XYZ file of C-alpha atoms in Angstrom:
543
model
C 53.798 1.411 -28.867
C 56.226 2.631 -31.620
C 54.531 0.268 -34.109
C 51.205 1.813 -33.176
C 52.599 5.304 -33.751
C 54.094 4.373 -37.153
C 50.723 2.933 -38.263
C 48.992 6.009 -37.014
C 51.313 8.269 -39.077
C 51.516 5.977 -42.128
C 51.206 8.806 -44.737
C 54.177 10.951 -43.560
C 56.491 7.959 -42.885
C 59.389 9.391 -44.819
C 59.206 12.704 -42.983
C 59.111 10.905 -39.635
C 62.256 8.834 -40.332
C 64.062 11.905 -41.605
C 63.680 13.532 -38.190
C 66.314 13.237 -35.492
C 66.047 10.764 -32.612
C 65.144 13.456 -30.088
C 62.278 14.722 -32.213
C 61.026 11.163 -32.777
C 60.918 10.569 -29.013
C 59.048 13.830 -28.427
C 56.399 12.975 -31.042
C 55.977 9.473 -29.555
C 55.434 10.805 -26.004
C 52.978 13.496 -27.134
C 50.999 11.012 -29.207
C 50.748 8.563 -26.298
C 49.531 11.331 -23.996
C 46.861 12.329 -26.513
C 45.696 8.729 -26.886
C 45.574 8.182 -23.122
C 43.618 11.437 -22.708
C 41.060 10.287 -25.260
C 40.736 6.921 -23.501
C 40.312 8.517 -20.066
C 37.697 10.944 -21.393
C 35.825 8.059 -22.944
C 35.860 6.084 -19.687
C 34.780 9.190 -17.787
C 31.809 9.733 -20.084
C 30.765 6.107 -19.786
C 30.980 6.309 -15.983
C 28.966 9.517 -15.887
C 26.358 8.012 -18.189
C 26.023 4.923 -15.999
C 25.824 6.986 -12.825
C 23.187 9.275 -14.281
C 21.227 6.300 -15.513
C 21.291 4.757 -12.056
C 20.035 7.993 -10.502
C 17.276 8.455 -13.065
C 16.157 4.864 -12.746
C 15.587 4.953 -9.021
C 17.830 6.880 -6.671
C 21.101 5.010 -7.091
C 19.250 1.715 -7.386
C 22.473 -0.078 -8.382
C 23.762 0.492 -4.853
C 20.680 -1.059 -3.220
C 20.601 -4.720 -2.250
C 17.656 -6.201 -4.104
C 15.069 -8.515 -2.565
C 13.131 -9.281 -5.732
C 10.706 -11.729 -4.115
C 10.226 -9.695 -0.921
C 11.512 -12.299 1.480
C 9.548 -15.080 -0.192
C 6.179 -13.301 -0.229
C 6.165 -13.407 -4.025
C 6.536 -16.351 -6.347
C 8.797 -16.176 -9.408
C 6.107 -17.750 -11.622
C 4.974 -14.539 -13.368
C 6.129 -12.899 -16.586
C 7.817 -9.703 -15.426
C 6.841 -7.625 -18.461
C 3.125 -8.177 -17.849
C 3.342 -6.469 -14.454
C 6.540 -4.460 -13.993
C 5.746 -3.347 -10.450
C 5.679 -6.891 -9.060
C 9.427 -7.451 -9.279
C 10.671 -3.851 -9.695
C 9.231 -2.400 -6.491
C 12.285 -3.564 -4.528
C 14.425 -1.181 -6.605
C 12.581 1.800 -5.163
C 12.539 0.771 -1.504
C 15.104 0.338 1.208
C 15.711 -3.226 2.301
C 12.770 -4.106 4.543
C 13.440 -4.702 8.258
C 10.189 -6.692 8.437
C 10.614 -10.235 7.166
C 7.532 -12.382 6.522
C 7.336 -15.505 8.643
C 8.107 -18.836 7.021
C 4.614 -19.913 7.997
C 3.039 -17.013 6.090
C 5.132 -17.792 3.011
C 4.082 -21.452 3.185
C 0.438 -20.462 3.657
C 0.538 -18.212 0.601
C 1.973 -20.979 -1.579
C -0.781 -23.323 -0.361
C -3.419 -20.707 -1.098
C -2.109 -20.246 -4.638
C -2.565 -23.964 -5.280
C -6.091 -23.810 -3.824
C -7.019 -20.859 -6.030
C -5.626 -22.556 -9.109
C -7.684 -25.656 -8.311
C -10.917 -23.794 -7.505
C -10.737 -20.528 -9.460
C -12.910 -19.350 -12.349
C -13.083 -21.736 -15.291
C -12.296 -24.849 -13.247
C -14.560 -27.852 -12.838
C -14.758 -27.122 -9.107
C -16.001 -23.564 -9.726
C -18.673 -24.747 -12.146
C -19.838 -27.357 -9.646
C -19.986 -24.787 -6.840
C -22.165 -22.353 -8.827
C -24.789 -24.935 -9.915
C -27.253 -24.376 -7.081
C -26.541 -20.709 -6.371
C -29.570 -19.425 -8.234
C -31.952 -21.515 -6.099
C -32.939 -19.991 -2.776
C -33.211 -23.140 -0.710
C -33.709 -22.927 3.042
C -31.884 -26.124 3.904
C -28.526 -26.542 2.245
C -26.802 -28.509 4.975
C -26.979 -31.885 3.309
C -26.245 -30.800 -0.251
C -22.765 -31.049 -1.702
C -21.279 -27.966 -3.330
C -17.993 -29.644 -4.148
C -14.597 -29.317 -2.507
C -14.267 -25.518 -2.712
C -15.764 -22.673 -0.696
C -15.697 -19.023 -1.739
C -15.866 -15.462 -0.476
C -16.888 -12.750 -2.964
C -15.672 -9.178 -2.368
C -18.021 -6.500 -3.732
C -16.437 -3.119 -4.495
C -18.030 -0.264 -2.544
C -16.908 3.218 -1.459
C -13.545 4.841 -2.262
C -10.196 3.354 -3.223
C -8.626 3.468 0.245
C -11.598 1.615 1.731
C -11.471 -0.975 -1.032
C -7.804 -1.745 -0.583
C -8.158 -2.097 3.203
C -11.236 -4.309 2.959
C -9.820 -6.528 0.214
C -6.757 -7.199 2.367
C -9.086 -8.008 5.293
C -11.187 -10.385 3.191
C -8.076 -12.120 1.866
C -6.758 -12.683 5.381
C -10.104 -14.184 6.380
C -9.862 -16.444 3.315
C -6.387 -17.596 4.403
C -7.709 -18.432 7.862
C -10.749 -20.355 6.589
C -9.358 -21.858 3.357
C -11.816 -20.037 1.127
C -11.167 -18.742 -2.389
C -11.315 -14.952 -2.862
C -13.091 -13.637 -5.948
C -13.300 -9.893 -6.578
C -16.016 -7.858 -8.254
C -14.501 -6.702 -11.544
C -17.270 -4.346 -12.699
C -15.532 -1.286 -11.304
C -11.851 -0.582 -12.148
C -9.977 -3.289 -10.242
C -8.246 -4.677 -13.359
C -7.182 -1.147 -14.393
C -5.478 -0.695 -11.022
C -3.939 -4.004 -10.006
C -2.299 -6.982 -11.674
C -3.492 -10.510 -10.975
C -1.854 -11.624 -7.688
C -2.146 -15.405 -8.067
C -0.207 -17.305 -10.768
C -1.910 -19.304 -13.549
C -5.423 -18.284 -12.505
C -7.626 -15.211 -11.977
C -9.150 -13.572 -8.922
C -11.811 -11.762 -11.000
C -15.397 -12.869 -10.386
C -16.850 -13.951 -13.770
C -19.503 -11.609 -15.127
C -21.897 -14.554 -15.550
C -21.803 -15.309 -11.808
C -25.368 -16.445 -10.946
C -25.926 -13.752 -8.282
C -24.350 -10.889 -10.238
C -27.688 -9.213 -10.909
C -28.605 -9.214 -7.218
C -25.522 -8.399 -5.176
C -25.742 -4.624 -5.663
C -29.072 -4.589 -3.834
C -27.832 -6.573 -0.816
C -27.975 -4.633 2.455
C -28.497 -5.388 6.125
C -32.215 -5.901 5.558
C -31.598 -8.658 3.011
C -33.125 -11.953 4.149
C -29.791 -13.774 3.714
C -27.783 -11.151 5.603
C -26.096 -12.940 8.505
C -27.007 -10.295 11.078
C -30.664 -10.430 10.029
C -30.795 -14.242 10.075
C -29.183 -14.223 13.512
C -31.691 -11.670 14.765
C -34.613 -13.697 13.411
C -33.067 -16.971 14.653
C -33.432 -18.659 11.263
C -29.917 -20.003 10.855
C -28.643 -23.091 12.661
C -26.655 -26.230 11.959
C -29.608 -27.852 10.168
C -30.691 -24.775 8.211
C -27.755 -23.615 6.107
C -28.397 -21.414 3.035
C -26.383 -21.749 -0.205
C -25.014 -18.234 0.341
C -24.762 -15.598 3.049
C -24.362 -11.844 2.798
C -21.945 -10.231 5.275
C -22.604 -6.553 6.001
C -19.315 -5.176 7.396
C -19.880 -1.482 6.808
C -19.762 1.571 9.063
C -23.460 1.063 9.922
C -23.136 -2.630 10.861
C -25.281 -3.823 13.788
C -23.993 -5.827 16.737
C -25.461 -8.932 15.082
C -23.490 -8.296 11.891
C -20.284 -7.985 13.906
C -20.824 -11.370 15.573
C -19.478 -12.750 12.299
C -15.982 -12.507 13.814
C -16.725 -14.871 16.719
C -15.886 -18.561 17.067
C -19.441 -19.782 17.773
C -20.778 -17.975 14.725
C -17.914 -19.141 12.540
C -18.879 -22.766 13.166
C -22.133 -22.041 11.293
C -20.719 -19.721 8.662
C -18.012 -22.262 7.861
C -20.666 -24.574 6.389
C -21.942 -22.006 3.887
C -20.244 -22.502 0.498
C -20.621 -18.902 -0.721
C -20.108 -15.681 1.259
C -20.823 -12.274 -0.312
C -19.140 -9.354 1.467
C -19.621 -5.614 1.369
C -17.201 -3.765 3.613
C -15.663 -0.321 3.949
C -13.623 -0.861 7.112
C -10.353 -2.624 7.940
C -11.796 -5.390 10.124
C -8.555 -7.335 10.715
C -8.223 -6.365 14.431
C -11.520 -8.089 15.254
C -10.357 -11.373 13.763
C -7.936 -11.609 16.704
C -10.889 -11.849 19.136
C -11.626 -15.336 17.807
C -9.439 -17.786 19.802
C -9.268 -20.201 16.873
C -8.106 -17.465 14.508
C -5.757 -15.941 17.066
C -3.605 -19.059 17.334
C -3.150 -19.113 13.562
C -2.648 -15.353 13.307
C 0.210 -15.367 15.804
C 2.001 -17.962 13.674
C 1.362 -15.974 10.490
C 2.338 -12.602 11.966
C 4.696 -12.867 14.966
C 5.125 -9.096 14.670
C 1.505 -8.096 14.937
C 1.647 -4.643 13.377
C 2.899 -6.011 10.028
C -0.361 -7.645 8.872
C -1.372 -5.107 6.231
C 2.256 -4.423 5.305
C 2.864 -8.023 4.228
C -0.566 -8.668 2.723
C -0.520 -5.459 0.684
C 2.926 -6.145 -0.773
C 1.716 -9.608 -1.758
C -1.670 -8.622 -3.209
C -1.490 -5.117 -4.638
C 0.800 -4.681 -7.648
C -0.056 -1.600 -9.729
C -0.669 -2.170 -13.430
C 1.976 -0.995 -15.885
C 0.047 2.193 -16.577
C -0.113 3.112 -12.881
C 3.471 1.968 -12.304
C 4.595 4.334 -15.054
C 3.006 7.223 -13.152
C 4.827 6.136 -10.005
C 8.293 5.717 -11.527
C 8.171 8.888 -13.637
C 7.239 10.987 -10.617
C 9.792 9.277 -8.400
C 12.616 9.677 -10.916
C 11.798 13.331 -11.571
C 11.126 14.603 -8.046
C 12.272 12.190 -5.329
C 15.242 10.206 -6.605
C 17.911 12.894 -6.168
C 16.837 14.082 -2.709
C 18.860 13.411 0.434
C 15.612 13.053 2.409
C 11.989 12.636 1.362
C 8.840 13.533 3.267
C 5.287 12.600 2.331
C 2.365 14.778 3.462
C -1.178 13.529 2.882
C -3.976 16.024 3.520
C -7.604 14.939 3.847
C -10.138 17.401 5.251
C -13.408 16.025 6.647
C -15.705 19.002 6.349
C -19.115 19.752 4.903
C -17.607 22.710 3.088
C -14.865 21.454 0.804
C -11.767 23.434 -0.055
C -8.672 25.013 1.475
C -8.594 25.948 5.173
C -5.947 28.185 6.734
C -6.161 26.423 10.106
C -5.262 23.133 8.383
C -2.326 24.831 6.638
C -1.162 26.190 9.998
C -1.491 22.686 11.450
C 0.708 21.183 8.717
C 3.433 23.793 9.269
C 3.240 23.449 13.055
C 3.498 19.669 12.903
C 6.337 19.410 10.380
C 8.459 22.089 12.037
C 7.792 21.073 15.651
C 8.662 17.455 14.863
C 11.796 18.548 12.919
C 10.478 16.999 9.709
C 11.049 20.292 7.872
C 13.407 23.136 8.833
C 12.131 26.458 10.089
C 12.553 29.576 7.964
C 15.526 31.821 8.654
C 14.975 35.199 10.270
C 15.737 38.210 8.016
C 19.483 38.873 7.982
C 20.392 35.741 9.955
C 22.976 33.177 8.912
C 22.180 29.442 8.504
C 22.948 27.411 11.635
C 24.441 24.576 9.578
C 27.535 26.225 8.102
C 29.935 23.276 8.226
C 28.034 20.668 6.211
C 26.831 20.621 2.648
C 23.146 21.676 2.486
C 20.709 18.797 2.120
C 18.000 18.584 -0.507
C 14.659 17.684 1.080
C 11.894 16.648 -1.326
C 8.324 16.983 -0.063
C 5.552 15.043 -1.787
C 2.100 16.456 -1.019
C -1.120 14.635 -1.894
C -4.436 16.437 -1.559
C -7.504 17.169 -3.614
C -6.612 20.836 -3.242
C -3.376 22.444 -4.524
C -3.307 25.361 -2.104
C -1.545 23.389 0.647
C 1.409 22.449 -1.529
C 1.444 25.868 -3.242
C 1.699 27.689 0.095
C 4.377 25.319 1.346
C 6.319 25.770 -1.877
C 6.088 29.581 -1.618
C 7.321 29.522 1.986
C 10.532 27.729 1.095
C 11.058 29.586 -2.176
C 10.675 33.107 -0.790
C 12.895 32.652 2.290
C 15.922 30.485 3.128
C 15.782 27.827 5.827
C 17.462 28.280 9.179
C 19.654 25.226 8.470
C 20.593 26.184 4.929
C 18.881 23.045 3.588
C 16.924 23.237 0.340
C 13.234 22.214 0.381
C 11.461 21.293 -2.852
C 7.694 20.705 -2.820
C 5.818 18.631 -5.387
C 2.155 17.630 -5.798
C 1.407 15.062 -8.539
C -2.315 15.721 -9.112
C -4.819 18.458 -8.327
C -8.238 16.871 -8.795
C -10.240 19.079 -6.355
C -13.117 16.559 -6.288
C -13.136 12.880 -5.387
C -14.322 10.914 -8.425
C -14.741 7.310 -7.247
C -14.982 4.745 -10.076
C -13.544 7.144 -12.657
C -10.643 5.159 -14.093
C -7.957 7.829 -14.468
C -8.849 9.437 -11.113
C -8.483 6.139 -9.265
C -5.245 5.380 -11.114
C -3.795 8.729 -10.028
C -4.949 8.083 -6.461
C -3.257 4.670 -6.401
C -0.041 6.121 -7.860
C -0.024 8.785 -5.130
C -0.591 6.228 -2.371
C 2.344 4.252 -3.695
C 4.565 7.332 -4.019
C 3.797 8.304 -0.422
C 4.789 4.795 0.663
C 8.233 5.327 -0.918
C 9.091 8.375 1.207
C 11.447 8.255 4.200
C 8.961 9.837 6.621
C 5.267 10.545 6.324
C 2.540 12.788 7.758
C -1.064 11.649 7.252
C -4.526 12.867 8.207
C -6.470 11.232 11.012
C -9.184 8.775 9.962
C -8.098 8.809 6.321
C -8.105 5.367 4.677
C -5.976 6.869 1.878
C -3.332 7.738 4.472
C -3.658 4.350 6.188
C -2.866 2.531 2.945
C 0.094 4.791 2.139
C 1.964 4.554 5.435
C 1.157 0.873 6.049
C 2.273 -0.160 2.555
C 5.570 1.636 3.171
C 6.084 0.080 6.599
C 6.093 3.608 8.055
C 4.912 4.834 11.438
C 3.325 8.165 10.508
C 2.885 11.476 12.220
C -0.907 11.704 12.438
C -2.583 15.095 11.988
C -5.386 15.287 14.553
C -8.792 16.137 13.164
C -9.500 19.865 13.734
C -12.568 20.915 15.704
C -14.551 24.124 15.255
C -12.160 25.492 12.659
C -9.131 25.652 14.965
C -5.657 24.170 14.713
C -5.367 21.304 17.238
C -2.782 21.588 20.010
C -0.720 19.482 19.705
C -1.121 19.462 15.918
C -0.019 15.845 15.460
C 1.408 12.789 17.167
C 3.758 9.988 16.114
C 2.027 6.630 15.700
C 3.550 3.656 17.509
C 1.994 1.133 15.115
C 2.039 1.121 11.318
C -1.252 -0.816 11.053
C -4.442 0.814 9.723
C -7.291 1.594 12.117
C -10.615 -0.283 12.243
C -12.782 2.829 12.487
C -16.119 1.283 13.541
C -15.305 -1.920 15.453
C -17.475 -4.013 17.783
C -17.910 -2.355 21.134
C -17.183 -5.639 22.903
C -15.544 -8.982 22.248
C -17.138 -12.306 21.443
C -17.244 -13.624 25.010
C -17.209 -10.308 26.811
C -20.083 -8.521 28.485
C -21.726 -5.698 26.563
C -20.036 -3.003 28.625
C -16.509 -4.390 28.301
C -14.251 -2.128 26.257
C -13.171 -4.091 23.157
C -9.767 -2.394 23.364
C -9.051 -4.188 26.664
C -9.770 -7.781 25.659
C -6.318 -8.622 24.288
C -3.220 -6.509 25.029
C -2.188 -5.947 21.419
C -5.579 -4.664 20.174
C -6.066 -1.130 21.445
C -7.683 2.156 20.497
C -6.194 4.039 17.528
C -3.810 6.941 18.149
C -5.669 9.295 15.820
C -9.087 8.610 17.400
C -7.756 8.600 20.982
C -10.780 6.819 22.526
C -12.242 4.978 19.573
C -11.429 2.545 16.790
C -9.261 -0.567 17.095
C -5.736 -1.160 15.934
C -3.044 -3.835 16.187
C 0.102 -2.997 18.142
C 3.213 -5.109 18.421
C 3.506 -6.093 22.082
C 6.089 -8.861 21.984
C 6.541 -8.631 25.742
C 2.914 -9.598 26.365
C 1.943 -13.249 26.513
C -1.313 -14.490 25.026
């Protein structure tokens, strides 16, 4: 240390040696203290910088255990920079309590090999499209090659599209078909490619591309119509079938889910699907599918949760919206709450009875603290106040503005601080407008990152958000006649989305049999009370 000091004071060496021993010792001690202070300050600044960086980059992400491949759902075969969300999403979520089954992981790897072998640009794809432009009545004895396909056509809003694409993909897994998605809308602006070394985008020169927009339930190759007219059988198989799985589907269209019908449909090389409903629950009515589904999803209410985390990775542009909002408004909070507001009304806009419903639900269920009475003291005087961040998504800003004013103008009864944030304020739904859909996807994803969530009944936007996050939401009942429902909301017991317009009966059941009573784990949805179908996890029930 003395050598260090002498070098440090090289210019006044003579003066230093002329001093007495006591003075030399004093100077040495002081100098060492100064140097140690500088070193400690430097270390402190580095530590603070690292801590701040960790907070900014994802709510103390360095403290989170990271499951980069989501329990094996994902493959490591992608370039991370091309799609940041694929491998970074685990930094923004708590470690999942829902592990994918080994069978599902194995099935996904097998599907990826199938898609690579049969996808666009392959010899198999070219072979399969050769005869598509010819409307032949008997296709049973013609070879279309080794691959069969199901084409998803984009219709309706973003929530519907995400739910239906997950449904179509699950059907493809069960039947060993290759999924190809209509790319003419904004699918490639929203999501990265999910399968390695290939593409899921339907080529623009697909032989039926000029026709598929006009397909409806009256189309001669619509399955329900062919079934009604009795013109499809094992010896009369067309080169393609159109499946009409929309809210106005007929009973004949919904027979598509059944085992007897699947034996015919299985022979058709090309299926074209238009859907705006989450039809997964009805797949469980097919005994052949059910056996496979139980192996894929032992916990039955995790179907969409696993499929969505495998399929839907936001593009870098959308992911930037997600991470910037999360870092700025959610990362530093002790608790986060998502509130999604969708009003189904002929007259659009803000409604006071809906605002009252939101307040009643969040305060009754202890999701947000009540406001303090004038002159009263906070009930929580012993603990440090918590910061609660509330993320509101709605077309209309008045709901978040009123909530923000409530908690800004008056303190809470607990002393906790409530901050309210709404990312976008579009006012009108603008389906197929690129930036609007990108904002909508970013908001769905942000909602899925919250600790607790409140969503609107019958909203596919809300279904995607809470199911992607593995969250069981508080569901806001749909108001009637302009009045706040009582009770205002209820806690869901399943995190699965609802099939809003399902078959009224099962495949083998009589017409009057309630489809919600065929299997114990497919029941009516909580937000529709006596309608819709939804998967529930009943591990105690035997098949």
